[in-house]
Structures are given as C-alpha cells and as structure tokens.
Coordinates of C-alpha atoms in Angstrom, one line a residue:
M1 CA 311.4 35.7 206.1
P2 CA 312.3 32.0 205.4
I3 CA 314.8 31.5 202.8
I4 CA 314.1 29.6 199.4
R5 CA 315.2 26.0 199.4
L6 CA 314.6 22.8 197.3
L7 CA 312.3 20.5 198.7
P8 CA 313.2 16.8 199.4
P9 CA 312.3 14.4 196.7
Q10 CA 309.8 12.4 198.7
L11 CA 308.1 15.6 199.8
I12 CA 307.9 16.8 196.1
N13 CA 306.3 13.4 195.3
Q14 CA 303.9 13.5 198.2
I15 CA 302.8 16.8 196.9
A16 CA 302.1 15.3 193.6
A17 CA 300.6 12.3 195.1
G18 CA 297.8 15.0 196.5
E19 CA 296.7 15.6 193.2
V20 CA 296.8 12.1 191.7
V21 CA 296.5 9.7 194.8
E22 CA 292.9 10.4 196.3
R23 CA 291.9 7.1 197.5
P24 CA 292.8 3.4 196.6
A25 CA 290.6 3.6 193.5
S26 CA 292.9 6.3 192.3
V27 CA 296.1 4.1 192.4
V28 CA 294.2 1.4 190.6
K29 CA 293.2 3.9 187.7
E30 CA 296.8 5.0 187.3
L31 CA 298.2 1.5 187.4
V32 CA 295.4 0.0 185.1
E33 CA 296.0 2.6 182.7
N34 CA 299.6 1.9 182.7
A35 CA 298.7 -1.8 181.8
F36 CA 296.7 -0.4 178.8
D37 CA 299.6 1.4 177.4
A38 CA 301.6 -2.0 177.7
Q39 CA 299.2 -3.6 175.3
A40 CA 298.1 -5.6 177.9
G41 CA 295.3 -8.7 176.9
L42 CA 294.5 -9.4 180.5
V43 CA 294.7 -7.3 183.5
E44 CA 294.4 -9.0 187.2
V45 CA 293.4 -6.7 190.0
D46 CA 293.9 -8.0 193.5
I47 CA 292.5 -5.8 196.5
E48 CA 292.8 -6.5 200.4
M49 CA 291.0 -4.4 202.9
G50 CA 289.5 -2.1 200.4
G51 CA 293.1 -1.3 199.0
L52 CA 294.5 -0.2 202.2
R53 CA 296.5 -3.3 202.9
L54 CA 297.3 -4.5 199.2
I55 CA 296.7 -3.3 195.6
R56 CA 298.3 -5.7 193.2
I57 CA 298.0 -5.1 189.4
R58 CA 299.5 -7.7 186.9
D59 CA 299.5 -7.6 183.2
D60 CA 300.7 -9.6 180.5
G61 CA 302.0 -6.5 178.5
V62 CA 305.4 -5.9 176.8
G63 CA 307.1 -5.3 180.4
M64 CA 310.2 -3.4 181.2
T65 CA 313.9 -4.1 181.0
Q66 CA 316.1 -3.8 184.1
E67 CA 317.6 -0.6 183.0
E68 CA 314.1 1.0 182.9
L69 CA 312.8 0.1 186.3
P70 CA 314.5 2.7 188.3
L71 CA 313.5 5.3 185.5
A72 CA 309.8 4.2 185.8
L73 CA 310.0 5.3 189.4
S74 CA 311.6 8.7 188.9
R75 CA 309.7 11.8 188.2
H76 CA 308.8 12.7 184.8
A77 CA 310.5 9.8 183.1
T78 CA 308.3 8.5 180.4
S79 CA 308.5 6.6 177.0
K80 CA 305.3 8.4 175.9
I81 CA 306.4 11.7 174.7
A82 CA 309.6 13.1 174.1
S83 CA 308.7 16.9 172.7
L84 CA 306.0 19.3 172.9
D85 CA 304.4 18.1 169.7
D86 CA 304.2 14.7 171.1
L87 CA 302.4 16.1 174.0
E88 CA 299.8 17.8 171.7
R89 CA 299.0 14.5 169.9
V90 CA 299.3 12.2 173.0
S91 CA 297.2 9.1 172.6
S92 CA 298.6 7.1 175.4
M93 CA 296.5 7.0 178.9
G94 CA 299.6 7.9 180.9
F95 CA 302.5 10.1 179.8
R96 CA 303.6 12.5 182.5
G97 CA 305.6 10.0 184.4
E98 CA 304.2 10.9 187.8
A99 CA 302.2 7.9 188.9
L100 CA 304.5 5.5 190.2
P101 CA 307.0 8.0 192.1
S102 CA 303.7 9.6 193.5
I103 CA 302.2 6.3 194.5
S104 CA 305.8 5.1 196.0
S105 CA 306.0 8.3 198.1
V106 CA 302.8 7.2 200.1
A107 CA 303.0 3.5 200.2
R108 CA 305.3 0.5 200.0
L109 CA 305.8 -0.4 196.3
S110 CA 307.1 -3.7 194.7
L111 CA 307.6 -3.5 191.0
T112 CA 308.3 -6.4 189.0
S113 CA 308.5 -6.9 185.3
R114 CA 310.0 -9.1 182.4
T115 CA 310.0 -8.4 178.6
Q116 CA 309.6 -10.9 176.0
G117 CA 312.8 -12.8 175.3
S118 CA 314.2 -12.3 178.7
D119 CA 315.1 -15.5 180.9
Y120 CA 313.8 -13.8 183.9
A121 CA 312.2 -10.7 185.6
W122 CA 313.5 -8.0 187.6
R123 CA 312.1 -6.5 191.0
I124 CA 312.7 -3.3 192.5
L125 CA 311.3 -2.0 195.9
A126 CA 310.8 1.8 196.4
D127 CA 309.6 4.0 199.3
G128 CA 309.7 7.4 197.4
T129 CA 313.1 8.4 198.2
E130 CA 314.3 8.0 194.8
S131 CA 317.6 6.6 195.7
G132 CA 319.3 3.3 196.6
Y133 CA 317.3 1.1 194.5
A134 CA 318.1 -2.6 195.0
I135 CA 317.0 -4.2 191.6
Q136 CA 317.0 -8.3 192.0
P137 CA 316.1 -11.0 189.5
A138 CA 312.8 -12.6 190.1
S139 CA 310.5 -15.4 189.0
H140 CA 307.6 -13.6 186.6
P141 CA 306.1 -14.2 183.6
C142 CA 306.4 -11.8 180.7
G143 CA 304.4 -8.6 181.7
T144 CA 304.6 -6.3 184.9
C145 CA 303.2 -6.7 188.3
V146 CA 303.0 -3.6 190.5
E147 CA 302.1 -4.2 194.4
I148 CA 301.2 -1.6 196.7
R149 CA 301.0 -2.4 200.6
D150 CA 300.1 -0.3 203.4
L151 CA 298.7 2.7 201.4
F152 CA 299.1 6.2 203.3
Y153 CA 301.2 4.6 206.0
N154 CA 303.5 7.6 206.5
T155 CA 300.6 10.1 205.9
P156 CA 298.1 9.3 208.6
A157 CA 296.2 12.5 207.9
R158 CA 295.2 11.2 204.5
R159 CA 294.2 7.8 205.7
K160 CA 291.6 9.5 208.0
F161 CA 289.9 10.6 205.4
L162 CA 289.3 7.3 203.8
R163 CA 285.9 5.7 204.1
S164 CA 284.8 2.1 205.1
E165 CA 286.7 -1.0 203.5
K166 CA 283.3 -1.7 201.9
T167 CA 283.0 2.0 200.5
E168 CA 286.5 1.9 199.2
F169 CA 286.2 -1.4 197.5
S170 CA 283.0 -0.1 195.8
H171 CA 284.8 2.8 194.1
I172 CA 287.6 0.3 192.9
E173 CA 284.8 -2.0 191.7
T174 CA 282.8 0.8 189.9
L175 CA 285.9 2.1 188.4
L176 CA 287.2 -1.1 187.0
K177 CA 283.8 -1.8 185.3
R178 CA 284.0 1.8 183.5
M179 CA 287.6 0.9 182.5
A180 CA 286.3 -2.4 181.0
L181 CA 283.9 -0.6 179.1
S182 CA 286.8 1.2 177.3
R183 CA 288.8 -1.8 176.5
F184 CA 286.7 -4.6 174.9
E185 CA 289.8 -6.4 173.7
T186 CA 291.3 -6.8 177.4
G187 CA 290.3 -9.2 179.9
F188 CA 289.8 -8.5 183.4
L189 CA 289.8 -10.1 186.7
L190 CA 288.9 -8.6 189.9
R191 CA 289.5 -10.2 193.5
H192 CA 288.8 -9.0 197.2
N193 CA 290.2 -10.5 199.9
Q194 CA 291.0 -13.6 197.9
K195 CA 287.3 -13.9 196.4
D196 CA 286.5 -13.5 192.9
I197 CA 284.4 -10.5 192.2
L198 CA 284.5 -9.8 188.3
S199 CA 285.9 -12.0 185.6
L200 CA 285.6 -10.5 182.1
R201 CA 286.9 -12.3 178.9
P202 CA 288.3 -10.2 176.0
A203 CA 285.1 -9.1 173.9
I204 CA 286.0 -9.2 170.2
S205 CA 283.1 -9.7 168.2
Q206 CA 280.1 -7.3 168.3
A207 CA 277.9 -9.6 170.3
E208 CA 280.5 -10.2 172.9
R209 CA 280.8 -6.5 173.2
E210 CA 277.3 -6.3 173.8
G211 CA 277.3 -9.0 176.1
R212 CA 279.7 -7.3 178.1
V213 CA 277.7 -3.9 178.1
A214 CA 274.6 -6.0 179.2
L215 CA 276.7 -7.4 182.3
L216 CA 278.3 -4.2 183.4
C217 CA 275.2 -2.0 183.0
G218 CA 272.4 -4.7 183.1
E219 CA 270.3 -6.4 180.4
A220 CA 267.6 -3.7 180.9
F221 CA 270.0 -1.0 179.2
L222 CA 270.7 -2.9 176.2
E223 CA 267.2 -4.0 175.8
N224 CA 266.1 -0.3 175.9
A225 CA 269.0 1.4 174.1
L226 CA 269.8 2.4 170.6
A227 CA 273.2 1.6 169.0
V228 CA 274.8 4.6 167.1
D229 CA 277.4 5.1 164.7
F230 CA 278.2 8.6 163.0
E231 CA 280.9 10.1 161.4
S232 CA 281.7 13.4 160.4
S233 CA 284.5 16.2 159.9
G234 CA 287.0 13.5 161.4
L235 CA 284.8 12.9 164.3
R236 CA 283.2 9.5 165.1
L237 CA 280.5 8.7 167.8
S238 CA 279.7 5.2 168.4
G239 CA 278.1 3.4 171.5
W240 CA 274.8 3.0 172.8
V241 CA 272.0 5.5 174.1
G242 CA 269.0 4.7 176.1
L243 CA 265.3 5.3 174.9
P244 CA 264.0 8.7 176.5
T245 CA 261.6 6.4 178.3
F246 CA 264.4 4.5 180.0
S247 CA 265.9 6.9 182.2
R248 CA 267.1 7.3 185.8
S249 CA 266.8 9.9 188.6
Q250 CA 270.6 10.1 188.8
A251 CA 273.3 10.5 186.3
D252 CA 275.0 7.3 187.6
M253 CA 274.8 5.5 184.2
Q254 CA 276.5 8.1 181.9
F255 CA 279.7 6.8 180.4
F256 CA 281.4 8.7 178.0
Y257 CA 285.1 8.1 176.6
V258 CA 287.2 10.1 174.5
N259 CA 289.9 8.1 172.2
G260 CA 289.4 5.4 175.1
R261 CA 289.7 7.8 178.3
L262 CA 286.7 8.0 180.5
V263 CA 286.1 11.8 181.2
R264 CA 283.6 14.2 182.8
D265 CA 283.2 16.8 180.7
K266 CA 280.3 19.8 180.7
L267 CA 280.5 20.1 177.2
V268 CA 279.5 16.6 176.5
T269 CA 276.7 16.8 179.0
H270 CA 275.5 19.8 177.7
A271 CA 275.1 18.5 174.0
V272 CA 273.5 15.2 175.3
R273 CA 270.8 17.0 177.5
Q274 CA 270.2 19.1 174.7
A275 CA 269.6 16.1 172.3
Y276 CA 267.1 14.8 174.9
Q277 CA 265.7 18.3 175.3
D278 CA 261.6 17.8 174.6
V279 CA 261.7 14.1 174.9
L280 CA 263.0 13.5 178.3
Y281 CA 260.6 13.5 181.4
H282 CA 261.2 16.3 183.7
G283 CA 264.2 15.9 186.1
R284 CA 265.2 12.5 185.0
Q285 CA 268.5 11.9 183.5
P286 CA 269.3 10.0 180.2
V287 CA 271.6 6.9 180.1
Y288 CA 274.4 6.3 177.6
V289 CA 277.9 4.3 176.9
L290 CA 279.5 6.4 174.2
Y291 CA 282.7 6.6 172.7
L292 CA 284.0 9.7 170.6
D293 CA 287.1 9.1 168.4
L294 CA 288.9 12.0 167.0
D295 CA 292.4 13.2 166.0
P296 CA 294.4 13.4 169.2
A297 CA 295.6 16.9 168.1
M298 CA 291.8 18.1 168.4
V299 CA 291.8 17.5 172.1
D300 CA 293.9 18.3 175.1
V301 CA 294.1 15.5 177.7
N302 CA 296.4 17.4 180.0
A303 CA 293.8 19.9 181.3
H304 CA 293.4 18.0 184.8
P305 CA 295.8 16.4 187.3
A306 CA 294.1 13.1 187.4
K307 CA 293.3 13.5 183.5
L308 CA 289.5 13.3 184.4
E309 CA 288.6 16.2 182.3
V310 CA 289.6 17.1 178.6
R311 CA 289.5 20.2 176.6
F312 CA 288.3 20.4 172.9
R313 CA 290.3 22.4 170.6
D314 CA 287.1 23.3 168.6
S315 CA 284.4 22.9 171.2
R316 CA 281.8 24.4 168.8
L317 CA 282.4 21.6 166.2
V318 CA 282.3 18.9 169.0
H319 CA 279.3 20.2 170.6
D320 CA 277.4 20.4 167.3
F321 CA 278.5 17.0 166.1
L322 CA 277.2 15.2 169.2
F323 CA 274.0 17.1 169.6
R324 CA 273.2 16.4 165.8
A325 CA 274.2 12.9 166.0
L326 CA 272.4 12.0 169.2
H327 CA 269.0 14.1 168.2
R328 CA 268.8 12.3 164.9
A329 CA 269.3 9.0 166.5
I330 CA 266.7 9.5 169.1
A331 CA 264.2 11.2 166.5
D332 CA 264.4 8.3 164.2
D333 CA 263.5 5.8 166.8
R334 CA 259.6 5.5 165.6
P335 CA 257.6 2.4 165.0
G336 CA 258.4 1.1 161.8
A337 CA 261.9 2.8 161.3
A338 CA 264.1 0.6 159.4
A339 CA 266.8 -0.9 161.4
Q340 CA 270.2 -1.8 159.9
P341 CA 273.3 -3.6 161.2
L342 CA 276.1 -1.1 162.2
D343 CA 278.8 -2.5 159.7
E344 CA 280.0 1.1 158.8
P345 CA 279.2 4.7 160.4
A346 CA 276.5 6.8 159.1
Q347 CA 277.9 9.9 157.3
L348 CA 276.8 13.1 158.8
P349 CA 277.2 16.4 156.8
S350 CA 280.2 18.4 158.1
A351 CA 278.4 21.5 158.9
P352 CA 274.9 23.0 159.4
S353 CA 273.0 24.3 156.5
A354 CA 273.3 28.1 155.7
D355 CA 270.3 28.9 157.4
G356 CA 271.7 27.7 160.7
A357 CA 269.2 24.7 161.0
S358 CA 270.5 21.0 161.5
P359 CA 270.7 19.3 158.0
V360 CA 269.0 16.1 157.2
F361 CA 270.7 12.9 157.4
T362 CA 269.9 9.1 157.7
P363 CA 271.5 7.2 160.6
R364 CA 271.9 3.7 161.3
T365 CA 270.2 2.9 164.5
A366 CA 270.0 -0.6 165.8
A367 CA 270.8 -2.9 168.6
S368 CA 270.9 -6.6 168.8
F369 CA 268.9 -6.5 171.7
A370 CA 265.6 -4.8 170.6
P371 CA 263.7 -2.6 173.2
P372 CA 261.1 -5.0 174.8
R373 CA 258.4 -2.9 173.0
R374 CA 259.2 -4.5 169.7
Q375 CA 259.7 -7.9 170.8
V376 CA 258.1 -10.5 168.5
S377 CA 257.2 -13.9 168.9
L378 CA 254.4 -16.2 168.8
P379 CA 253.3 -15.9 165.1
F380 CA 249.8 -17.0 164.1
Q381 CA 247.8 -16.8 160.9
I382 CA 248.0 -13.4 159.5
K383 CA 245.4 -13.8 156.7
E384 CA 242.8 -14.7 159.3
T385 CA 243.8 -12.1 161.6
L386 CA 243.5 -9.4 159.0
Q387 CA 240.2 -10.8 157.6
A388 CA 238.7 -10.3 161.4
L389 CA 240.1 -6.9 161.5
N390 CA 238.6 -6.0 158.1
D391 CA 235.3 -7.2 159.3
L392 CA 235.3 -4.4 162.0
Y393 CA 237.1 -1.7 160.1
T394 CA 234.7 1.1 159.0
P395 CA 235.9 4.5 157.2
A396 CA 235.2 7.7 159.2
T397 CA 232.6 10.1 158.0
G398 CA 234.6 13.0 158.8
G399 CA 234.7 15.8 161.2
S400 CA 237.2 13.9 163.6
A401 CA 240.4 15.2 165.1
V402 CA 242.3 12.5 162.9
Q403 CA 241.7 12.0 159.5
A404 CA 240.7 8.5 158.4
V405 CA 242.7 6.0 156.1
A406 CA 242.0 3.7 153.4
Q407 CA 241.0 0.2 153.9
P408 CA 244.0 -2.2 154.8
R409 CA 244.9 -4.8 152.3
E410 CA 245.9 -8.3 153.6
S411 CA 249.6 -7.4 152.6
D412 CA 249.9 -4.4 155.0
H413 CA 251.7 -5.2 158.3
P414 CA 252.3 -1.9 160.0
P415 CA 254.5 -2.1 162.9
L416 CA 252.0 -0.9 165.3
G417 CA 249.1 -3.1 163.8
Y418 CA 245.4 -2.3 163.4
A419 CA 243.2 -0.8 166.2
I420 CA 240.2 -3.2 167.4
A421 CA 239.1 -1.3 170.6
H422 CA 239.3 2.1 172.5
L423 CA 239.5 0.9 175.9
H424 CA 237.8 3.3 178.5
N425 CA 237.8 5.8 175.7
V426 CA 241.6 6.5 176.5
Y427 CA 243.6 3.7 175.3
I428 CA 244.0 2.4 171.9
L429 CA 244.3 -1.4 171.6
A430 CA 245.8 -2.6 168.3
E431 CA 246.8 -6.0 167.1
T432 CA 250.0 -7.2 165.0
P433 CA 250.5 -10.6 163.6
T434 CA 252.5 -11.4 167.0
S435 CA 251.5 -9.0 169.7
L436 CA 249.3 -6.5 171.2
I437 CA 249.8 -2.7 171.1
L438 CA 248.6 -0.3 173.9
V439 CA 248.4 3.2 172.8
D440 CA 247.8 6.2 175.2
T441 CA 245.6 8.2 172.8
H442 CA 246.2 11.9 174.0
A443 CA 250.0 11.4 174.5
A444 CA 250.6 10.0 170.8
H445 CA 248.3 12.6 169.2
E446 CA 249.9 15.4 171.3
R447 CA 253.3 14.4 169.9
V448 CA 252.1 14.0 166.2
T449 CA 250.6 17.5 166.6
Y450 CA 253.9 19.1 168.3
E451 CA 256.1 17.7 165.5
K452 CA 253.7 18.9 162.9
L453 CA 253.8 22.3 164.3
K454 CA 257.4 22.4 164.5
R455 CA 257.6 21.4 160.9
Q456 CA 255.1 24.1 159.7
Q457 CA 257.3 26.9 161.8
Q458 CA 260.5 25.7 160.3
S459 CA 259.2 25.6 156.8
G460 CA 257.3 28.9 156.8
G461 CA 259.5 31.1 158.8
I462 CA 258.8 32.4 162.4
A463 CA 256.7 35.5 162.3
S464 CA 258.3 38.4 164.0
Q465 CA 256.9 41.4 165.8
P466 CA 258.5 44.5 166.3
L467 CA 258.9 46.4 169.4
L468 CA 257.3 49.9 169.8
L469 CA 260.4 50.7 171.9
P470 CA 263.4 48.7 171.4
I471 CA 264.9 47.0 174.6
S472 CA 268.4 48.1 175.5
V473 CA 270.5 45.5 177.0
K474 CA 274.1 46.4 178.7
L475 CA 276.4 43.5 178.4
G476 CA 280.0 43.0 178.6
E477 CA 282.0 43.6 175.5
A478 CA 282.5 40.1 174.8
E479 CA 279.0 39.2 175.1
A480 CA 278.0 42.1 172.7
D481 CA 280.5 40.5 170.4
L482 CA 278.8 37.3 170.6
A483 CA 275.4 38.8 170.0
E484 CA 276.5 40.7 166.9
E485 CA 278.3 37.5 165.6
F486 CA 275.2 35.4 165.9
A487 CA 272.6 38.2 164.9
D488 CA 271.7 36.2 161.9
S489 CA 271.0 33.2 163.9
F490 CA 268.8 35.1 166.3
A491 CA 266.9 36.8 163.3
S492 CA 266.1 33.2 161.8
L493 CA 264.2 32.5 165.2
G494 CA 262.2 35.8 165.2
M495 CA 264.4 37.9 167.5
E496 CA 266.2 41.2 165.7
L497 CA 269.2 42.4 167.2
S498 CA 271.6 45.4 166.6
R499 CA 274.6 46.8 168.5
S500 CA 274.5 50.4 169.7
G501 CA 277.6 50.6 171.6
P502 CA 280.7 48.5 172.7
S503 CA 278.6 47.0 175.3
T504 CA 275.2 47.6 174.3
V505 CA 272.8 45.5 172.3
L506 CA 269.2 46.6 171.4
V507 CA 266.3 44.1 170.9
R508 CA 264.2 45.4 168.1
S509 CA 261.6 42.5 167.7
V510 CA 260.7 39.1 169.1
P511 CA 258.8 36.1 167.8
V512 CA 255.2 36.7 167.8
L513 CA 254.7 33.3 169.8
L514 CA 257.0 34.9 172.6
S515 CA 255.2 38.5 172.7
G516 CA 255.1 38.3 176.4
V517 CA 258.5 36.9 177.1
D518 CA 261.3 38.6 179.1
A519 CA 263.4 39.5 176.2
E520 CA 266.3 40.4 178.0
S521 CA 266.7 37.3 180.3
L522 CA 266.0 35.2 177.1
L523 CA 269.0 37.0 175.4
R524 CA 271.5 36.8 178.4
D525 CA 270.9 33.1 178.8
A526 CA 271.2 32.3 175.2
L527 CA 274.5 34.3 174.9
A528 CA 275.8 32.5 178.2
D529 CA 275.0 29.4 176.4
L530 CA 277.0 30.5 173.5
N531 CA 279.9 31.6 175.4
Q532 CA 280.3 28.2 177.1
H533 CA 279.3 25.8 174.5
G534 CA 279.3 27.6 171.3
R535 CA 275.6 26.8 170.6
S536 CA 272.4 27.9 172.4
L537 CA 268.9 26.4 172.1
R538 CA 267.2 28.8 174.5
L539 CA 265.2 30.9 171.9
E540 CA 264.1 27.5 170.1
Q541 CA 263.3 26.0 173.4
A542 CA 260.9 28.9 174.3
L543 CA 259.2 28.6 170.9
H544 CA 259.0 25.1 171.3
G545 CA 257.5 25.4 174.7
V546 CA 254.6 27.4 173.1
L547 CA 254.0 24.9 170.3
A548 CA 254.1 22.2 173.1
T549 CA 251.4 24.0 174.9
M550 CA 249.2 24.5 171.5
A551 CA 249.9 20.8 170.8
C552 CA 248.5 19.7 174.0
H553 CA 245.3 22.0 173.8
G554 CA 244.6 20.8 170.3
S555 CA 245.1 17.2 170.8
V556 CA 242.5 14.4 171.2
R557 CA 241.4 14.5 174.7
A558 CA 241.1 11.7 177.0
H559 CA 237.6 10.1 177.3
R560 CA 236.5 11.1 173.7
R561 CA 235.3 8.0 171.8
L562 CA 237.3 7.3 168.7
A563 CA 236.2 5.3 165.4
I564 CA 238.1 2.3 164.1
A565 CA 239.3 4.5 161.2
E566 CA 240.3 7.3 163.4
M567 CA 242.5 5.0 165.6
N568 CA 244.0 3.7 162.6
A569 CA 244.9 6.8 161.4
L570 CA 246.7 8.1 164.4
L571 CA 248.6 4.8 164.4
R572 CA 249.8 5.5 160.8
E573 CA 250.8 9.0 161.6
M574 CA 252.8 7.7 164.8
E575 CA 254.9 5.5 162.5
A576 CA 255.8 8.5 160.3
T577 CA 256.6 11.0 163.1
E578 CA 259.7 11.8 164.7
N579 CA 260.0 11.1 168.6
S580 CA 256.6 9.2 168.6
G581 CA 257.6 6.8 171.3
Q582 CA 257.1 9.5 173.9
C583 CA 255.0 12.7 174.4
N584 CA 256.0 16.2 174.7
H585 CA 256.4 15.9 178.5
G586 CA 258.7 12.5 178.0
R587 CA 255.9 9.9 179.0
P588 CA 255.8 6.6 177.0
T589 CA 253.1 6.8 174.3
W590 CA 252.8 3.2 173.5
V591 CA 253.8 -0.5 175.2
E592 CA 253.7 -3.8 173.2
L593 CA 252.6 -7.2 174.7
S594 CA 254.3 -10.0 173.0
G595 CA 252.8 -13.4 172.5
K596 CA 255.4 -14.4 175.3
D597 CA 254.3 -11.8 177.6
L598 CA 250.7 -13.2 177.3
D599 CA 251.7 -16.7 177.8
R600 CA 253.8 -15.7 181.0
F601 CA 250.5 -14.0 182.3
F602 CA 248.6 -17.4 182.0
L603 CA 251.5 -19.7 182.8
R604 CA 251.3 -21.2 179.5
G605 CA 253.9 -23.5 178.6
Q606 CA 255.4 -23.5 182.3

C-alpha cells in the first residue's frame, strides 16, 4: 500500500483548478468578480483566440501593495474574511483565496497593481509553484491588471475538452453580459482579437439602467416586461419580469441575482414557475431579470466550488416571498391597472394569513417601456368619437352570457375602449381615443369566468367528500411528519388527513371536485414539494384545473353573435379581472393597434 505523503503545491492548485477553472469563461468570471470587490468603476476585458492565447482583465479599483502581491497568489490568502462569523456574513464576490493560485497553476500569469498614492506599480509573474516570485516595478495606472496566457498549456488533457474559438468566446461574451446586469454602476469594455465587441458606460439613473437591460436583453424584453419592487421580512425583490404572453421555448433569458451574485437555484426556479402557473402557455419558459437583496447571514454562498449555487437558511420564507410578490405583480397586470413609478418598494405582509391563503397587497408595477399593446399615440377628437359610439350603443335585453352595462358617458375613457363590431363572431373590435383593440371573445370570457370561480371557491370554502374507506398511504417517517404538520393546510383545501402510525397516513376525505383523483399520488407529490421547497400547490393546482375546465365550457363560444352592450360588459369585466391579459391556457386575450401602427400599415408620414 502506498505511503501517505504531501502533494506538491502546484498539483494541489491544479486539483483546485479542476473545480474553479472549467474553461476560459471561468477564468473571466473569477477575475471580474475580483474587480468588483476592488470597487472598480471600469472593467476592461481583452480576449485572444477565445481565451486560449490571452485573457487580460484591467480595472481601476483600489489595487494592491507590493507586499500583498505574493499573498494574492498564495492559497487561502484573502482580505475578505478573518473568522467563521465573517464567512457566515460574507458579502463579497470572492473570499476563499483560491482563484489566482488555481489559475496560475494551469496558465502563465502576470499580475500588475498600483494603489492610490503610490509612485508606480508592481508586477509579479507566477506559474503555480508558489515560490521564487520576482517582483518588479512597473508602469501602470491605479488599479490592477491580470494577464493570463496559454491557458492549460501544462494540462493538455483539459485543453482537448475545449470547444472552438468562436464557442469559447461566445461563453465569455454571454457571461460578461450577465455580470454587467449585476453591476449597473460599473462600465464594461470587451474586445476579442483587438476588436471592440461590447462597450457599456456606467448606468446610474433608472433610465440608464433600463437602457442597459434593453441593450443586453433586447428592447422587446423591456417592452413586454413589468418592473417589480417588493419588500417584506427583510427581503427585497426588484427588477423586471416578462409578461406571460412574452415567453421563450428555452430558459435562456432567466437572470436571478442574490446580493449581486448571479446564481442558478432550484428553489428560485420553482417559486417563479409557481407564480406563472396558470398564465403561461404550455411548455413555455418565463423571462426575467430579478434581484433579491437580503441579509448576508440569511444565505450561504459557500455551497458550490464555483459559487454558482446558494443555500438559503430559511428556504420556506424565501420561496413564499418570491411566489407572492411575482404572483401579485403578474395578476395585477390588467387593462386599467394603475401604474406608479418605482420610487420605493411596495410593502408585502411578512407572513400568510391565518387560513394559509396569500394575503392581499398592492404592488407598484410599472416600466418606462410600456408593453406595445398599451402604446398610445395619434390623439383625435374624443367627444366626436364617443358620440359616434353612443349612436351604435344599445342595451341588451337580457338572457345573454354577459350582463349588459349602463350607457357610457362622454367623460368615460376606459382602457379597452368601447366595442364597435364583432368580427366573424369571434373577435371584439373596440376603439379608444388613440387606438384599436382586438379581443378574443372566448379566451377573454374564459379568464373572467375562471377568476370568478376561484374567488367563489376561496370565499365559500372547498366542499369535502368523506371516503367510505380511508386510503392508507405508507410514507417515510419524515414525510409523515410533514403530512401531520400541514394537516390544517390540506384540510382547508378539502383533503382530510390523519396519522395512524410512525410512517402511515390516512386520507379520510377529498375535495368534491376531485372525487375521481388518485389521492395517494396527489398526496405524495404535494409532500415532495413541501420537503424540497417548503410550499406545495399541487392540490390547489388540481382544483384549479377542474375550475379551468368548467370556465372553458361555461364561456362564450366562438361564432356566437354578441350585442354591443354584451361586448362592452365583457371589456369592463376584463379591466377589473386579474390575469385578464391571457386565457387559462396562456394565450393572449387582447392586442392593441396604436395610431402609429395603423400609419405604418398605410405608409403614412413616410
């Protein structure tokens, strides 16, 4: 049996590099995060051959002294933490002191730095041996420059796994764009093979920040996004979420930052998906750029070698906060909802109500780039238009699926305007003072009916049907504990549970609407959610599925002719209904054609 011996320093660093340095983009990530910690106002990134030949990161941060340079290349040497308490409250991007020595062990590294007030800079060269450093004076402005050449030159096996130059640079460009979304106050410059690729000035004002988001994510994102800003229980969520009708086939535009750090977290993803649960088209992915700020002590950022994942110390609190904030922001996006500037975060209740339901609160949802369906332009004589509508307007005589409303007044300017025609007996054509509105009659009425059914269910309670023979479900002891802990929550949704042994739970009743459901599978799925996320909507979703089917069958069918009064009544109900921008299946219910849109169709003004 081989004897135990110490590994040489370079091999130790190369092993650590296997966790930290996966590809050139990994090097860029570590070095740019160091620039953030150095309070850089400008970060310049120069790349050659996709990062294989050269990676150079310059910043104008605080810099390092001559004595600090050798320490910066030593393992576990850092200025960020000094005790376990510091580690539990770390707020910097880097803190373990592994990046530079790990990188230098698989590449040729040059480190040049100058502090404010110094007459000149100092340069040090390293190859991962941690000995024999030659420190020389150099000419350099205040800040730091790290130059990495010939990445993986001494580990050819790692080099073989890299992709083409174009692919590797694409990873770097994508990474830098994501990092630029986390530091609006920092400017960025990216070059590849001496060619400028990306140039971003510091974005200080809200308009400048939105401009950066539009540049990096596309103007279409902001044009179809809601700005959110909520605060509760020491948590603050801000940023932008895409409208349910603006979604993608892949999860490639989902950026979530925790205290400025870009992370991929299953709990976050689950909470966001739950918020979009009955408004997103099947198989589509929501888009968002969101920032969660909380006490550093409430999150462990040391859960992953590359710091790509985090662990929340109270995952149930975080999940519930994210779900409630996003669900309310999406639900309140309806025609006529008041839009207010985000001058301060909206306050959310710190906990759900006693019956377990999410409390009601009023968010501030607004974006400088309004969705295109709400763009207004080309004003004309409102009085004459309303008079023409009044001439067409006749009250319904009753017996319709939609109740009629009173005659409009000249002073009324509802967001969806007044109906003027029922096109092909399918689409409502409405006119506002500045645009035309097209509404899918069945889809809109389906959403209105669905939301009514949900409100009736919540206000009147959920009818429960006792089982003649209780269903015995064998669980693990931990799952049985969860079932017992959340028994009241299950009961509020019509499922009565009782524990009959250390690992056995009896299902004694189920909701009347779910009389034919597989109660055991539903219970197991709900407990799995509770165990992983601290929250489950399985039972609620199953009930909503039944209500959605009832709403679909009870709504106005296509090709049924509606009177003007019936159409206007539906428009007014849409303006007062949550999630009315999309039907129960996630399809849009209405679109708007502004005066400018109409002008473009006929080349007016061109």
